[in-house]
CSV table of C-alpha atoms in Angstrom, one decimal:
chain,number,residue,atom,x,y,z
A,1,ALA,CA,22.2,-25.7,75.2
A,2,VAL,CA,19.5,-28.2,74.3
A,3,SER,CA,18.5,-31.0,76.6
A,4,VAL,CA,18.9,-34.6,75.3
A,5,ASN,CA,16.4,-37.2,76.6
A,6,THR,CA,18.5,-40.3,76.0
A,7,VAL,CA,22.1,-41.2,75.1
A,8,THR,CA,23.8,-44.6,74.9
A,9,TYR,CA,26.6,-45.8,77.2
A,10,GLU,CA,29.0,-45.3,74.3
A,11,GLU,CA,27.9,-41.8,73.6
A,12,ALA,CA,28.1,-40.9,77.3
A,13,SER,CA,31.6,-42.4,77.6
A,14,GLU,CA,32.8,-40.3,74.6
A,15,LEU,CA,31.2,-37.2,76.0
A,16,ALA,CA,33.0,-37.7,79.4
A,17,TYR,CA,36.4,-38.4,77.8
A,18,PHE,CA,36.2,-35.4,75.5
A,19,GLY,CA,35.3,-32.8,78.1
A,20,ALA,CA,31.8,-33.3,79.7
A,21,GLN,CA,32.2,-32.9,83.5
A,22,VAL,CA,29.2,-35.0,84.6
A,23,LEU,CA,30.5,-38.6,84.7
A,24,HIS,CA,34.0,-40.1,84.5
A,25,PRO,CA,34.3,-42.7,81.8
A,26,ILE,CA,35.4,-45.3,84.4
A,27,ALA,CA,32.2,-44.7,86.3
A,28,MET,CA,30.2,-45.9,83.3
A,29,GLN,CA,31.8,-49.4,83.3
A,30,PRO,CA,29.6,-51.1,86.0
A,31,ALA,CA,26.4,-49.7,84.4
A,32,MET,CA,27.5,-50.9,80.9
A,33,LYS,CA,28.6,-54.3,82.2
A,34,PHE,CA,25.2,-55.0,83.9
A,35,ASN,CA,23.0,-52.9,81.6
A,36,ILE,CA,21.9,-50.6,84.3
A,37,PRO,CA,20.2,-47.4,83.1
A,38,VAL,CA,21.6,-44.2,84.6
A,39,ARG,CA,19.6,-41.0,84.9
A,40,VAL,CA,21.6,-37.7,85.0
A,41,LYS,CA,19.7,-34.9,86.7
A,42,ASN,CA,20.3,-31.2,87.1
A,43,SER,CA,20.7,-30.3,90.8
A,44,TYR,CA,19.6,-26.7,90.1
A,45,ASN,CA,16.5,-27.9,88.3
A,46,PRO,CA,15.4,-31.2,90.0
A,47,SER,CA,12.0,-31.2,88.4
A,48,ALA,CA,13.5,-31.6,84.9
A,49,LYS,CA,13.5,-35.1,83.5
A,50,GLY,CA,17.2,-35.1,82.9
A,51,THR,CA,19.0,-37.6,80.5
A,52,VAL,CA,18.8,-41.4,80.7
A,53,ILE,CA,22.0,-43.3,79.8
A,54,SER,CA,21.3,-46.8,78.7
A,55,ASN,CA,22.0,-49.5,76.2
A,56,SER,CA,18.9,-48.6,74.2
A,57,LYS,CA,19.3,-47.4,70.6
A,58,ALA,CA,19.8,-43.6,70.5
A,59,GLU,CA,17.1,-41.3,69.3
A,60,PRO,CA,17.3,-40.5,65.6
A,61,ARG,CA,19.4,-37.4,65.4
A,62,LEU,CA,22.3,-36.1,63.4
A,63,VAL,CA,24.4,-34.8,66.2
A,64,THR,CA,23.9,-35.5,69.9
A,65,ALA,CA,26.4,-33.1,71.4
A,66,ILE,CA,29.5,-30.9,70.8
A,67,THR,CA,32.3,-31.1,73.3
A,68,TYR,CA,35.9,-30.1,73.5
A,69,LYS,CA,39.3,-30.2,75.2
A,70,ARG,CA,41.6,-27.1,75.3
A,71,ASP,CA,45.4,-26.8,75.6
A,72,ALA,CA,46.2,-29.9,73.5
A,73,THR,CA,49.6,-30.4,71.8
A,74,LEU,CA,49.6,-31.6,68.1
A,75,VAL,CA,52.5,-33.8,67.1
A,76,ASP,CA,53.1,-34.5,63.4
A,77,ILE,CA,55.4,-37.5,62.6
A,78,GLN,CA,56.6,-38.2,59.1
A,79,CYS,CA,59.0,-40.7,57.5
A,80,THR,CA,58.9,-41.0,53.7
A,81,ALA,CA,61.7,-43.6,53.9
A,82,MET,CA,59.2,-46.0,55.4
A,83,LEU,CA,57.0,-46.0,52.2
A,84,GLY,CA,56.3,-49.6,51.3
A,85,ALA,CA,58.1,-50.9,54.4
A,86,TYR,CA,56.8,-52.3,57.6
A,87,GLY,CA,57.6,-51.3,61.2
A,88,PHE,CA,57.0,-47.6,61.2
A,89,LEU,CA,54.0,-47.6,63.6
A,90,ALA,CA,55.8,-50.1,65.8
A,91,LYS,CA,58.8,-47.8,66.1
A,92,VAL,CA,56.7,-44.7,66.8
A,93,PHE,CA,54.6,-46.3,69.5
A,94,SER,CA,57.6,-48.0,71.1
A,95,SER,CA,59.0,-44.4,71.5
A,96,PHE,CA,55.7,-43.3,73.2
A,97,GLU,CA,55.9,-46.3,75.5
A,98,ARG,CA,59.5,-45.6,76.5
A,99,ASN,CA,58.6,-42.0,77.3
A,100,ARG,CA,55.4,-42.9,79.1
A,101,ILE,CA,53.2,-40.6,76.9
A,102,SER,CA,49.6,-41.4,76.1
A,103,VAL,CA,47.7,-40.3,73.0
A,104,ASP,CA,44.3,-38.6,72.7
A,105,VAL,CA,43.4,-38.4,69.0
A,106,LEU,CA,45.2,-40.0,66.1
A,107,ALA,CA,45.1,-40.0,62.3
A,108,SER,CA,47.7,-41.9,60.2
A,109,SER,CA,48.8,-42.9,56.7
A,110,GLU,CA,51.5,-45.3,55.6
A,111,VAL,CA,54.4,-42.8,56.2
A,112,SER,CA,52.9,-40.2,58.6
A,113,ILE,CA,51.0,-39.9,61.8
A,114,SER,CA,49.3,-36.9,63.4
A,115,LEU,CA,48.2,-37.1,67.0
A,116,THR,CA,47.3,-35.0,70.0
A,117,LEU,CA,48.5,-35.1,73.6
A,118,ASP,CA,46.6,-33.5,76.5
A,119,GLN,CA,47.8,-30.9,78.9
A,120,SER,CA,48.8,-33.5,81.5
A,121,GLN,CA,51.8,-34.5,79.3
A,122,LYS,CA,55.0,-32.6,80.4
A,123,MET,CA,56.8,-30.7,77.7
A,124,GLY,CA,60.1,-32.2,78.8
A,125,SER,CA,58.8,-35.7,78.1
A,126,ILE,CA,57.4,-34.6,74.7
A,127,LEU,CA,60.8,-33.1,73.8
A,128,ASN,CA,62.5,-36.4,74.8
A,129,LEU,CA,60.0,-38.2,72.6
A,130,LYS,CA,60.9,-36.0,69.7
A,131,LYS,CA,64.6,-36.6,70.2
A,132,ASP,CA,64.0,-40.4,70.5
A,133,MET,CA,62.3,-40.4,67.1
A,134,GLU,CA,64.7,-38.1,65.2
A,135,PRO,CA,66.8,-41.1,63.8
A,136,PHE,CA,63.9,-42.3,61.8
A,137,ALA,CA,61.3,-39.5,61.5
A,138,ASP,CA,60.7,-35.8,61.1
A,139,VAL,CA,58.7,-34.6,64.2
A,140,THR,CA,56.9,-31.3,64.6
A,141,VAL,CA,55.3,-30.2,67.9
A,142,LYS,CA,52.6,-27.5,67.9
A,143,GLU,CA,51.1,-26.2,71.2
A,144,GLY,CA,47.9,-24.2,71.7
A,145,LYS,CA,45.5,-26.6,70.0
A,146,SER,CA,42.0,-27.7,70.9
A,147,ILE,CA,40.1,-30.9,70.2
A,148,LEU,CA,36.5,-30.2,69.1
A,149,THR,CA,34.4,-33.4,69.1
A,150,LEU,CA,31.0,-34.1,67.7
A,151,ILE,CA,29.1,-37.0,69.3
A,152,THR,CA,27.2,-38.1,66.2
A,153,ASP,CA,25.9,-40.9,64.0
A,154,VAL,CA,28.9,-41.7,61.9
A,155,ASP,CA,26.7,-43.6,59.5
A,156,ARG,CA,25.6,-40.1,58.4
A,157,SER,CA,29.1,-38.7,58.4
A,158,SER,CA,28.9,-37.3,54.9
A,159,GLU,CA,25.9,-35.2,56.0
A,160,VAL,CA,27.6,-34.1,59.2
A,161,LEU,CA,30.9,-33.2,57.5
A,162,SER,CA,29.1,-31.3,54.8
A,163,LYS,CA,27.5,-29.0,57.4
A,164,VAL,CA,30.6,-28.8,59.5
A,165,PHE,CA,33.0,-27.7,56.7
A,166,THR,CA,30.4,-25.4,55.2
A,167,VAL,CA,30.4,-23.6,58.6
A,168,PHE,CA,34.2,-23.7,59.0
A,169,GLN,CA,34.7,-22.3,55.5
A,170,ALA,CA,32.3,-19.5,56.1
A,171,ARG,CA,33.9,-18.6,59.4
A,172,GLY,CA,37.5,-19.0,58.2
A,173,ILE,CA,38.2,-21.8,60.7
A,174,LYS,CA,41.2,-23.9,59.9
A,175,VAL,CA,41.1,-27.7,60.6
A,176,GLU,CA,44.7,-29.0,61.3
A,177,MET,CA,43.7,-32.6,61.7
A,178,MET,CA,40.5,-34.8,61.7
A,179,SER,CA,39.8,-38.2,63.2
A,180,GLN,CA,36.7,-40.4,63.0
A,181,GLY,CA,36.8,-42.6,66.1
A,182,ALA,CA,36.8,-46.4,66.1
A,183,SER,CA,33.8,-46.1,68.5
A,184,LYS,CA,31.6,-45.0,65.5
A,185,VAL,CA,30.0,-42.3,67.6
A,186,ASN,CA,32.5,-39.4,67.4
A,187,ILE,CA,34.3,-37.2,64.9
A,188,SER,CA,37.1,-35.0,66.2
A,189,PHE,CA,38.7,-31.9,64.7
A,190,ILE,CA,41.9,-30.2,65.8
A,191,LEU,CA,41.8,-26.4,65.8
A,192,SER,CA,43.8,-23.5,67.2
A,193,ASP,CA,42.7,-22.6,70.7
A,194,ASP,CA,41.9,-19.1,69.5
A,195,GLN,CA,39.3,-20.4,67.0
A,196,LEU,CA,37.6,-22.9,69.3
A,197,GLU,CA,34.9,-20.6,70.8
A,198,ASP,CA,33.8,-19.4,67.3
A,199,ALA,CA,33.7,-23.0,66.0
A,200,VAL,CA,31.6,-24.3,68.9
A,201,LEU,CA,29.1,-21.4,68.8
A,202,SER,CA,28.8,-21.5,65.0
A,203,LEU,CA,28.3,-25.3,64.9
A,204,HIS,CA,25.7,-25.1,67.7
A,205,GLU,CA,23.7,-22.6,65.8
A,206,CYS,CA,23.9,-24.7,62.6
A,207,LEU,CA,23.4,-28.2,64.1
A,208,PHE,CA,20.9,-27.5,67.0
A,209,GLU,CA,19.2,-24.2,66.1
A,210,ASP,CA,19.0,-24.7,62.3
A,211,LYS,CA,20.7,-21.4,61.8
A,212,CYS,CA,23.6,-22.4,59.5
A,213,GLY,CA,23.5,-19.0,57.9
A,214,VAL,CA,25.5,-20.2,54.9
């Protein structure tokens, strides 16, 4: 791993949500509200400077961090009958509300939605959700997925994605879904759990050690 001197509140919140175990996203809210810098230190190496979380503009860098969440469930929802019609998204998310299921990552088009659910969602509730949507959509549920997230400068997304997909192609890593967050600091990829470790290590070598090897 490579230490980062500074990150923004937004970057730290995304890191926490997508797997970093240092700070809970809710713990950041008072600091963000009152613009209070937070220094994160390593208790095993107290002399190290650590990382400062603040509202200051991030250091110029292509990618700040790679993080991930395992054991996600991918749900694909499709309804070609809704082409050109309105109300598809409303119907879908009404079903999620009725079944009390929250969403992690989402990508959508006019007639289809792909989204992930974390491991806290019970399979019984997911199957009830699938049954609830059967009258108006085809629903596929796939377990054993991971969310790999890059905390990055999305203004340079073309450069980031070029490197990422070059690595993925060389390593034979299949991306089943991709989402660029509304926060503008993250890009997420949905992969099979069994390809996650290879993806993380290969991307780290390419993005932080300049060893793309392709």
